[in-house]
PDB file of C-alpha atoms in Angstrom:
ATOM      1  CA  ILE A   1     -15.885  24.285  -6.128  1.00 37.00           C
ATOM      2  CA  LEU A   2     -13.508  22.092  -4.165  1.00 41.00           C
ATOM      3  CA  TRP A   3     -10.666  20.322  -5.925  1.00 49.00           C
ATOM      4  CA  VAL A   4      -9.194  17.016  -4.883  1.00 48.00           C
ATOM      5  CA  PHE A   5      -5.542  16.337  -5.631  1.00 50.00           C
ATOM      6  CA  VAL A   6      -4.234  12.818  -5.978  1.00 50.00           C
ATOM      7  CA  GLY A   7      -0.762  11.765  -6.961  1.00 53.00           C
ATOM      8  CA  PHE A   8       0.670   8.318  -7.184  1.00 51.00           C
ATOM      9  CA  VAL A   9       3.885   6.356  -7.371  1.00 49.00           C
ATOM     10  CA  PHE A  10       4.684   2.735  -8.023  1.00 45.00           C
ATOM     11  CA  LEU A  11       6.430  -0.120  -6.246  1.00 50.00           C
ATOM     12  CA  LEU A  12       7.915  -3.445  -7.332  1.00 46.00           C
ATOM     13  CA  THR A  13       7.964  -6.322  -4.855  1.00 50.00           C
ATOM     14  CA  GLY A  14       9.854  -9.520  -5.622  1.00 51.00           C
ATOM     15  CA  ALA A  15      10.850  -8.062  -8.972  1.00 49.00           C
ATOM     16  CA  VAL A  16      13.338  -9.643 -11.326  1.00 52.00           C
ATOM     17  CA  PHE A  17      15.404  -8.045 -14.075  1.00 53.00           C
ATOM     18  CA  GLY A  18      13.132  -6.627 -16.758  1.00 61.00           C
ATOM     19  CA  ASP A  19      10.068  -6.094 -14.540  1.00 72.00           C
ATOM     20  CA  SER A  20       8.729  -2.554 -14.520  1.00 72.00           C
ATOM     21  CA  VAL A  21       5.792  -0.439 -13.361  1.00 74.00           C
ATOM     22  CA  GLN A  22       5.074   3.086 -14.554  1.00 74.00           C
ATOM     23  CA  GLN A  23       2.293   5.515 -13.717  1.00 74.00           C
ATOM     24  CA  ASP A  24       0.589   7.018 -16.757  1.00 72.00           C
ATOM     25  CA  GLN A  25      -0.274  10.414 -15.233  1.00 68.00           C
ATOM     26  CA  PRO A  26       1.337  11.170 -11.875  1.00 62.00           C
ATOM     27  CA  VAL A  27      -0.959  13.950 -10.608  1.00 64.00           C
ATOM     28  CA  HIS A  28      -4.705  14.426 -10.941  1.00 69.00           C
ATOM     29  CA  SER A  29      -6.900  17.331  -9.921  1.00 71.00           C
ATOM     30  CA  GLU A  30     -10.608  16.572  -9.904  1.00 75.00           C
ATOM     31  CA  LYS A  31     -13.801  18.303  -8.801  1.00 81.00           C
ATOM     32  CA  GLU A  32     -15.677  16.836  -5.861  1.00 86.00           C
ATOM     33  CA  GLY A  33     -18.311  14.377  -7.041  1.00 88.00           C
ATOM     34  CA  ASP A  34     -16.373  13.307 -10.139  1.00 87.00           C
ATOM     35  CA  SER A  35     -14.769   9.899 -10.579  1.00 89.00           C
ATOM     36  CA  VAL A  36     -11.030   9.609 -11.128  1.00 89.00           C
ATOM     37  CA  ASN A  37      -9.040   6.829 -12.804  1.00 91.00           C
ATOM     38  CA  LEU A  38      -5.409   6.198 -11.872  1.00 91.00           C
ATOM     39  CA  THR A  39      -3.530   3.873 -14.222  1.00 91.00           C
ATOM     40  CA  CYS A  40      -0.220   2.033 -13.945  1.00 89.00           C
ATOM     41  CA  THR A  41       1.367   0.170 -16.835  1.00 89.00           C
ATOM     42  CA  TYR A  42       3.436  -2.864 -15.911  1.00 89.00           C
ATOM     43  CA  SER A  43       5.678  -5.379 -17.630  1.00 87.00           C
ATOM     44  CA  THR A  44       6.843  -8.706 -16.243  1.00 88.00           C
ATOM     45  CA  SER A  45       7.786 -12.144 -17.499  1.00 86.00           C
ATOM     46  CA  SER A  46       6.309 -13.695 -14.344  1.00 87.00           C
ATOM     47  CA  SER A  47       2.981 -15.522 -14.576  1.00 89.00           C
ATOM     48  CA  TYR A  48       1.789 -15.359 -10.957  1.00 88.00           C
ATOM     49  CA  ILE A  49       1.287 -11.697 -10.155  1.00 89.00           C
ATOM     50  CA  ASN A  50      -0.993  -9.421  -8.180  1.00 90.00           C
ATOM     51  CA  LEU A  51      -1.443  -5.691  -8.590  1.00 91.00           C
ATOM     52  CA  HIS A  52      -2.030  -3.881  -5.300  1.00 91.00           C
ATOM     53  CA  TRP A  53      -3.242  -0.355  -4.605  1.00 94.00           C
ATOM     54  CA  TYR A  54      -2.454   1.640  -1.451  1.00 93.00           C
ATOM     55  CA  ARG A  55      -2.977   5.228  -0.380  1.00 91.00           C
ATOM     56  CA  LYS A  56      -1.219   7.527   2.062  1.00 89.00           C
ATOM     57  CA  HIS A  57      -2.935  10.571   3.509  1.00 88.00           C
ATOM     58  CA  PRO A  58      -0.724  13.470   4.641  1.00 86.00           C
ATOM     59  CA  ASN A  59       0.873  12.572   7.995  1.00 89.00           C
ATOM     60  CA  GLY A  60      -0.695   9.089   7.853  1.00 91.00           C
ATOM     61  CA  ALA A  61       0.552   5.553   7.352  1.00 91.00           C
ATOM     62  CA  PRO A  62       0.102   3.754   4.008  1.00 90.00           C
ATOM     63  CA  GLU A  63      -3.296   2.065   3.796  1.00 95.00           C
ATOM     64  CA  TYR A  64      -4.106  -1.032   1.736  1.00 96.00           C
ATOM     65  CA  ILE A  65      -7.051  -0.533  -0.663  1.00 97.00           C
ATOM     66  CA  LEU A  66      -7.267  -3.630  -2.866  1.00 97.00           C
ATOM     67  CA  GLN A  67      -5.507  -6.225  -4.990  1.00 95.00           C
ATOM     68  CA  ARG A  68      -6.288  -7.768  -8.357  1.00 95.00           C
ATOM     69  CA  GLY A  69      -4.735 -10.945  -9.688  1.00 92.00           C
ATOM     70  CA  ALA A  70      -3.419 -11.005 -13.242  1.00 91.00           C
ATOM     71  CA  LYS A  71      -2.161 -13.564 -15.734  1.00 88.00           C
ATOM     72  CA  SER A  72      -2.171 -16.977 -13.980  1.00 88.00           C
ATOM     73  CA  ASN A  73      -3.482 -15.334 -10.795  1.00 86.00           C
ATOM     74  CA  SER A  74      -6.619 -13.904 -12.446  1.00 86.00           C
ATOM     75  CA  GLY A  75      -9.498 -13.979 -10.002  1.00 86.00           C
ATOM     76  CA  ASP A  76      -7.233 -13.640  -6.950  1.00 87.00           C
ATOM     77  CA  ASP A  77      -8.985 -10.436  -5.890  1.00 94.00           C
ATOM     78  CA  HIS A  78      -9.476  -8.773  -2.522  1.00 95.00           C
ATOM     79  CA  THR A  79     -10.807  -5.372  -1.452  1.00 97.00           C
ATOM     80  CA  ALA A  80     -10.500  -3.822   2.004  1.00 98.00           C
ATOM     81  CA  GLU A  81     -13.859  -3.472   3.736  1.00 98.00           C
ATOM     82  CA  PHE A  82     -13.774   0.344   3.808  1.00 96.00           C
ATOM     83  CA  ALA A  83     -13.035   0.437   0.055  1.00 97.00           C
ATOM     84  CA  LYS A  84     -15.793  -1.830  -1.275  1.00 96.00           C
ATOM     85  CA  ASN A  85     -18.238   0.906  -2.311  1.00 96.00           C
ATOM     86  CA  LYS A  86     -15.647   3.620  -2.972  1.00 96.00           C
ATOM     87  CA  PHE A  87     -12.949   1.985  -5.124  1.00 97.00           C
ATOM     88  CA  ASP A  88     -12.853  -0.384  -8.075  1.00 96.00           C
ATOM     89  CA  SER A  89     -10.024  -1.735 -10.187  1.00 96.00           C
ATOM     90  CA  ARG A  90      -9.528  -3.294 -13.589  1.00 94.00           C
ATOM     91  CA  THR A  91      -6.367  -5.220 -14.389  1.00 92.00           C
ATOM     92  CA  ASP A  92      -5.297  -6.768 -17.658  1.00 90.00           C
ATOM     93  CA  SER A  93      -2.049  -8.163 -19.058  1.00 88.00           C
ATOM     94  CA  SER A  94      -0.266  -4.785 -19.011  1.00 91.00           C
ATOM     95  CA  THR A  95      -2.254  -2.205 -17.004  1.00 92.00           C
ATOM     96  CA  THR A  96      -4.065  -1.753 -13.723  1.00 92.00           C
ATOM     97  CA  THR A  97      -6.559   1.067 -13.207  1.00 94.00           C
ATOM     98  CA  LEU A  98      -7.925   2.223  -9.872  1.00 95.00           C
ATOM     99  CA  THR A  99     -11.250   4.068 -10.004  1.00 95.00           C
ATOM    100  CA  ILE A 100     -12.174   6.352  -7.126  1.00 94.00           C
ATOM    101  CA  LYS A 101     -15.934   6.876  -7.240  1.00 94.00           C
ATOM    102  CA  THR A 102     -17.551  10.194  -6.278  1.00 92.00           C
ATOM    103  CA  VAL A 103     -14.254  11.735  -5.217  1.00 89.00           C
ATOM    104  CA  GLN A 104     -14.293  13.919  -2.086  1.00 89.00           C
ATOM    105  CA  LEU A 105     -11.779  16.147  -0.375  1.00 86.00           C
ATOM    106  CA  SER A 106     -11.066  13.317   2.088  1.00 89.00           C
ATOM    107  CA  ASP A 107      -9.743  11.263  -0.869  1.00 89.00           C
ATOM    108  CA  THR A 108      -6.786  13.630  -1.232  1.00 86.00           C
ATOM    109  CA  ALA A 109      -3.795  11.305  -0.858  1.00 86.00           C
ATOM    110  CA  LEU A 110      -0.774   9.788  -2.526  1.00 86.00           C
ATOM    111  CA  TYR A 111      -1.861   6.554  -4.240  1.00 87.00           C
ATOM    112  CA  TYR A 112       0.573   3.697  -4.827  1.00 87.00           C
ATOM    113  CA  CYS A 113       0.320   0.833  -7.278  1.00 88.00           C
ATOM    114  CA  ALA A 114       2.497  -2.183  -6.562  1.00 87.00           C
ATOM    115  CA  LEU A 115       3.388  -5.226  -8.637  1.00 86.00           C
ATOM    116  CA  TRP A 116       3.661  -8.322  -6.427  1.00 86.00           C
ATOM    117  CA  ILE A 117       5.306 -11.391  -7.926  1.00 82.00           C
ATOM    118  CA  ALA A 118       4.780 -14.800  -6.347  1.00 72.00           C
TER     119      ALA A 118
END
């Protein structure tokens, strides 16, 4: 059995006082073939926001995965081409969840969620 380890951190971009992002469970260990959900909880008074997900493999540069619009930006969604069949995300008024489908050893990385405020 191979295990895949994923950890994640959070970022705030364009944040104002009172905005916050927090990961719900910082480290996951999953068996190959399983799906994994990474969740960030966020709080902001801003209406025009996007939640972005990135990953960083060991010794690699950060890589954009996808974005989901929330609140007044609902529907402002984009997914990188490589990620379209591998990753999915749900975002509501206080959380964003990244799903990694059929996790493999090559998915071992540090995953970042970021709150972008327009």
